[in-house]
Amino acid sequence: MIKSILDGIKHILQNDADTKDVIKSYYYHLPVSGARDPCCILGYNISFNIDKERSYLNSSIPGRFWSASVSILLLGRVYERTPSRFEAMIEILDKLQGDAYEALTNDKTLNGTVLKSQPVSIHNIFLDEYYGYEISIEITKSD
């Protein structure tokens, strides 16, 4: 159900001037061990809520309404033995998360049935061999 939204997010980031040349790889749900850096993970953490009342009351738009929280992870490799490279990656990812947040804030056209989408939070994360940021997006959609 949410693949078109994840594809839309990927399209936005691949075409935004500030992110298209920085993110090297895109993965759905999980990073691949040893992935080149930086990479983007789409849909790592997804939860759905069906809005039954809104679906029932709003008969002008057919189908159900639901909201989802989608997580986008922007990751780079952790270089424990080369601190200077790790510091450089921190700077790249720090700028990239700001650019990605800006791109997702400015472009809300994920697909034809997304009624609302907005980034709501950014978290610093460590995930196995990776370091980076998680951007959470709240989405309201009809199907």
CSV table of C-alpha atoms in Angstrom, one decimal:
chain,number,residue,atom,x,y,z
A,1,MET,CA,0.0,0.0,0.0
A,2,ILE,CA,2.8,2.4,0.8
A,3,LYS,CA,5.3,1.5,-2.0
A,4,SER,CA,4.1,4.5,-4.2
A,5,ILE,CA,4.8,6.9,-1.3
A,6,LEU,CA,8.3,5.5,-0.8
A,7,ASP,CA,8.9,5.7,-4.5
A,8,GLY,CA,7.7,9.3,-4.4
A,9,ILE,CA,10.1,10.2,-1.5
A,10,LYS,CA,12.9,8.6,-3.4
A,11,HIS,CA,12.0,10.6,-6.5
A,12,ILE,CA,12.0,13.8,-4.6
A,13,LEU,CA,15.5,13.2,-3.0
A,14,GLN,CA,17.0,11.9,-6.3
A,15,ASN,CA,15.8,15.1,-8.1
A,16,ASP,CA,16.5,17.7,-5.5
A,17,ALA,CA,19.6,19.8,-6.3
A,18,ASP,CA,21.0,19.5,-2.8
A,19,THR,CA,20.6,15.8,-2.3
A,20,LYS,CA,20.8,14.1,-5.8
A,21,ASP,CA,24.6,14.0,-6.0
A,22,VAL,CA,25.2,13.1,-2.3
A,23,ILE,CA,23.0,10.1,-1.6
A,24,LYS,CA,24.7,7.2,-3.5
A,25,SER,CA,22.3,4.3,-2.8
A,26,TYR,CA,18.7,3.7,-1.9
A,27,TYR,CA,17.3,0.7,-0.1
A,28,TYR,CA,13.8,-0.3,1.0
A,29,HIS,CA,13.5,-1.2,4.7
A,30,LEU,CA,17.0,-2.4,5.5
A,31,PRO,CA,20.6,-1.3,4.6
A,32,VAL,CA,22.8,-3.8,2.9
A,33,SER,CA,26.0,-4.6,4.8
A,34,GLY,CA,28.9,-2.7,3.5
A,35,ALA,CA,26.8,-0.3,1.4
A,36,ARG,CA,28.6,2.7,0.0
A,37,ASP,CA,28.1,6.0,1.8
A,38,PRO,CA,26.0,7.9,2.2
A,39,CYS,CA,22.9,5.8,1.6
A,40,CYS,CA,19.2,6.3,2.2
A,41,ILE,CA,16.8,3.7,3.7
A,42,LEU,CA,13.1,4.2,2.9
A,43,GLY,CA,10.3,2.8,5.0
A,44,TYR,CA,12.5,1.4,7.8
A,45,ASN,CA,9.7,1.9,10.4
A,46,ILE,CA,6.1,2.2,9.3
A,47,SER,CA,2.9,2.2,11.3
A,48,PHE,CA,-0.6,2.6,10.0
A,49,ASN,CA,-3.8,4.0,11.5
A,50,ILE,CA,-7.1,3.7,9.7
A,51,ASP,CA,-9.3,6.7,10.2
A,52,LYS,CA,-12.7,5.0,10.2
A,53,GLU,CA,-14.8,8.0,11.2
A,54,ARG,CA,-13.3,10.2,8.5
A,55,SER,CA,-13.7,7.5,5.9
A,56,TYR,CA,-17.3,7.1,6.8
A,57,LEU,CA,-18.2,10.8,7.0
A,58,ASN,CA,-16.3,12.0,3.9
A,59,SER,CA,-18.2,10.3,1.0
A,60,SER,CA,-17.0,12.8,-1.6
A,61,ILE,CA,-13.6,10.9,-1.7
A,62,PRO,CA,-14.2,7.2,-2.1
A,63,GLY,CA,-12.2,4.6,-0.1
A,64,ARG,CA,-10.6,4.7,3.3
A,65,PHE,CA,-8.4,7.4,4.9
A,66,TRP,CA,-5.3,6.3,6.8
A,67,SER,CA,-2.3,7.9,8.3
A,68,ALA,CA,1.2,6.5,8.4
A,69,SER,CA,4.5,7.5,10.0
A,70,VAL,CA,7.3,6.8,7.6
A,71,SER,CA,11.0,6.8,8.6
A,72,ILE,CA,13.7,7.8,6.2
A,73,LEU,CA,17.3,7.0,7.3
A,74,LEU,CA,20.2,8.9,5.8
A,75,LEU,CA,23.3,6.8,6.7
A,76,GLY,CA,27.0,6.8,6.3
A,77,ARG,CA,29.6,4.2,7.4
A,78,VAL,CA,31.1,4.4,10.9
A,79,TYR,CA,34.9,4.6,10.6
A,80,GLU,CA,36.1,3.7,14.1
A,81,ARG,CA,39.7,3.4,13.2
A,82,THR,CA,39.9,6.6,11.1
A,83,PRO,CA,38.5,9.4,13.2
A,84,SER,CA,39.1,12.1,10.6
A,85,ARG,CA,37.0,10.2,8.1
A,86,PHE,CA,34.2,9.7,10.6
A,87,GLU,CA,34.3,13.5,11.4
A,88,ALA,CA,34.0,14.2,7.6
A,89,MET,CA,31.0,11.8,7.4
A,90,ILE,CA,29.4,13.6,10.3
A,91,GLU,CA,29.7,16.9,8.5
A,92,ILE,CA,28.3,15.4,5.2
A,93,LEU,CA,25.3,13.7,7.0
A,94,ASP,CA,24.6,16.8,9.0
A,95,LYS,CA,24.3,18.9,5.9
A,96,LEU,CA,22.4,16.2,4.1
A,97,GLN,CA,19.7,15.8,6.7
A,98,GLY,CA,19.0,19.5,6.6
A,99,ASP,CA,18.9,19.4,2.8
A,100,ALA,CA,16.6,16.3,2.8
A,101,TYR,CA,14.3,17.8,5.4
A,102,GLU,CA,14.1,21.0,3.3
A,103,ALA,CA,13.4,19.0,0.1
A,104,LEU,CA,10.6,17.0,1.7
A,105,THR,CA,9.1,20.1,3.3
A,106,ASN,CA,9.0,21.9,0.0
A,107,ASP,CA,7.6,19.1,-2.2
A,108,LYS,CA,4.5,17.5,-0.8
A,109,THR,CA,3.4,15.9,-4.1
A,110,LEU,CA,4.2,12.3,-3.2
A,111,ASN,CA,1.4,10.9,-5.4
A,112,GLY,CA,-2.3,11.6,-6.3
A,113,THR,CA,-3.8,10.2,-3.1
A,114,VAL,CA,-1.6,11.8,-0.5
A,115,LEU,CA,-3.7,14.5,1.2
A,116,LYS,CA,-1.0,15.7,3.6
A,117,SER,CA,2.7,15.0,4.3
A,118,GLN,CA,5.1,16.7,6.5
A,119,PRO,CA,8.5,15.9,8.2
A,120,VAL,CA,7.9,15.9,11.9
A,121,SER,CA,11.2,15.0,13.5
A,122,ILE,CA,14.9,14.2,13.0
A,123,HIS,CA,16.8,11.8,15.2
A,124,ASN,CA,20.5,11.0,15.4
A,125,ILE,CA,21.0,7.2,15.2
A,126,PHE,CA,23.6,4.5,15.2
A,127,LEU,CA,22.7,1.3,13.4
A,128,ASP,CA,25.3,-1.5,13.4
A,129,GLU,CA,28.1,-0.3,11.1
A,130,TYR,CA,26.2,2.9,10.2
A,131,TYR,CA,25.8,6.4,11.6
A,132,GLY,CA,23.2,8.9,10.5
A,133,TYR,CA,19.8,10.6,10.9
A,134,GLU,CA,16.2,9.4,10.8
A,135,ILE,CA,13.6,11.8,9.4
A,136,SER,CA,10.0,10.9,10.3
A,137,ILE,CA,7.2,11.9,8.0
A,138,GLU,CA,3.6,11.9,8.9
A,139,ILE,CA,1.3,11.1,5.9
A,140,THR,CA,-2.4,11.2,5.4
A,141,LYS,CA,-3.7,9.2,2.4
A,142,SER,CA,-6.9,7.9,0.9
A,143,ASP,CA,-7.1,4.6,-1.0
